[in-house]
Amino acid sequence: MKNLTLFIIVVFQSFFAISQDLTADEIIKNSEEKYRGKSSKITMTVTIERPKWSREMTLTSWNKGNDYSISVITAPAKDAGSVMLKREKEIYNYVPSIERVIKLPPSMMMQNWMGTDLTNDDLVRETSMVEDYSAKLMGVESIENREAYKIELNPKPEAAVVWTKVIIWIDKKEFLQLKTEFYDEDDFLVNTFIGKDIKEIGGRILTSKMEVIPADKPGNKTIMQYNNIEFDIDIEESFFSTQNMKKIR
Amino acid sequence: MILKLAWRNLWRNKRRSFITIASILFAVLFVVFMRAFQLGSYEAMTRGVVNMYTGYAQIHLNGYWDDQTLDNVMPYRESFEDSLLKVDGVKSVIPRLEGFALSSFVDKTKGTLVIGANPEKEKEILKIEELLFDGEVISSADNQIMISEGLADYYKMSVKDTLVLLGQGYHGMSAAGKYAVKGIIKFRNPTLNQNTVIMSIPQAQWFFSTGNQVTSLILEKEEFTKVETLVADVSKKIDLNTFEVLDWKTMLPELVQSIEADNVGGVIMAFILYMIIFFGIFGTILMMTAERKYEFGILISIGMKRIKLGMVILYEIVFLGIIGVLSGYLLVYPLIIYFYINPVRFEGEFAKTFEDLGFEPIIPTSLDPAIPITHALIILIIALVLSIYPNLKIQHLKPTEARRL
């Protein structure tokens, strides 16, 4: 079904050069679905770059729809086994060395995750761009020689998000998130996400590498490299349980 | 000749000289005594605060003090420690690895300061052995911890209970662990007592994943070495691009400021005392000038130069000043030394407040020679300034009128 829509869109665009037929909401939705699928298993390497040092870790995550996600760190040895679980609106953290499951309050969602430039929220993607923001199409711009929709997102009044403005550039052809800018309440740029290395992964054309660049810390960067993605895997909701956090490897 | 005249003049009217000397003597006595106590209390306070946690000086990786994170640790090498110990005045070098973590026991949590410390070396500063409240002191091979009494009280924990620690270590590594409590320490510093966890340095290095690194090296000085000289000597030995050497004045600006604020009060008090002294001495000089008007008149009439007469009076006042100051010393020094050896000791409630803050409830005096010297000089200057008055009188004296009684 989705492939059909995609096909129609592509056909549509080839007929009308500046197609405005897709609404901003639809573009975002297409893009989110492309990255998320119905369910997925992702292994990735996260590299933290700092002016004086850098560090790498690997993790595996399982996702089902928008509501369920579990990710476990597999390396380095000292952090291995540390698990983050998201069930609907609740986030849990399991640390094996202290054998404790910790429920993260919403106030902690914007804190850095494991010393990276990512927030806990970025990791589990609690907020949904479609549900929590209202989107506005700003036009079409070229990013790295690719035509991209420029869309401005503003949080809906009832949404529990911190950004007052998000600008996202989504590739016209493949709905790839090429670049995202996050602005705080004073309209200052805080973070920039850049999608790179477009290639087929898990049967889909995706940006296999994402760089997170905080605006106020020169030389700091976090790189997420997708090593492998399996889309639409068979996975039960019961997999995403606090009990399973202790068993998962 | 003039000196001799002045000296004889002093003893011509013993009572008048004695009154002037006495007023100077008491001035010296009061001011020096007061300042000795005040500066002595600052010294005691500094010693108390500095010897409680920070030490007189510390070495860190350059930039650690402004950004106290575990990413700013420095390698810990025996050879480096040995080279520091060779510096004159360095009594001991105490390594420490400090960080923060969230602690948890049953259903409570609290942010805690985690100190990786060597109990053996901390004898003078953290005094882990001396302040042991319950249980045992950890050894460097231990994977158990010690907690402060306030923290134990908050969690209602006792020895052998297990505390969970969770935090962030070196380069964003996760720092998490469960630790059995081996001992409880009752720190005198209330802040330290409320939320401190002590573990051995190797254990803290593992917990924070720092490898063989520490955050600070504390320098203990020999008793009579000045901190400034110590810092200067150590700075010459180490690479200041890589490391920083900070003395307690940089590390504890609040203490320096509170001492300065209090000191201003002391200086104002001294100033008021000096005003009183000034007018006291002025009074006696005024009296003397009036009394000796007739004498001055005669002397000028029989041909003594006014300048020379003025000199005589000046010398007289300088003599009085010196005698007053010296006899003041003779009186005040035994007092200061007595109170240095047997400082004023508070008792009861007031003493308890002191002890709670980690100070001994005493006020000793300061033996700093700068105190009597500066104040003696000030009093001599006052005497000199005051000698202008009789001189002016002499310059404008009309012998004919002066001789008329």
XYZ file of C-alpha atoms in Angstrom, chain A residues 48 52-55 76 78-79 82 93 95 97-100 102 112-116, chain B residues 71-72 104 106 164-166 168 170-178 206-209:
42
model
C 30.957 10.448 20.581
C 40.095 15.973 23.092
C 38.777 12.433 22.812
C 36.278 10.166 21.171
C 34.494 7.006 22.214
C 31.911 -1.420 25.604
C 31.385 -1.819 31.146
C 28.192 -0.370 29.736
C 22.282 -1.361 29.979
C 16.198 2.251 32.286
C 21.387 -1.002 34.770
C 25.508 -3.749 37.688
C 22.998 -2.426 40.210
C 20.157 -4.728 39.139
C 17.698 -1.892 39.169
C 14.616 2.951 36.936
C 21.970 13.639 27.674
C 22.055 9.948 27.106
C 25.306 8.195 28.096
C 27.396 11.318 27.584
C 26.376 11.741 23.957
C 36.907 14.441 31.953
C 39.567 16.702 33.444
C 19.901 4.933 46.475
C 15.436 0.991 49.545
C 23.450 1.655 45.079
C 25.429 4.295 43.191
C 24.558 5.513 39.739
C 28.336 9.198 34.852
C 34.980 9.336 32.489
C 34.054 10.264 28.896
C 30.389 9.651 29.538
C 30.825 6.026 30.544
C 28.135 4.809 32.853
C 29.137 4.573 36.490
C 26.960 2.152 38.373
C 27.548 -0.214 41.226
C 26.331 -1.765 44.431
C 37.010 1.510 38.359
C 33.634 3.038 39.216
C 34.247 6.153 37.137
C 36.246 4.237 34.467
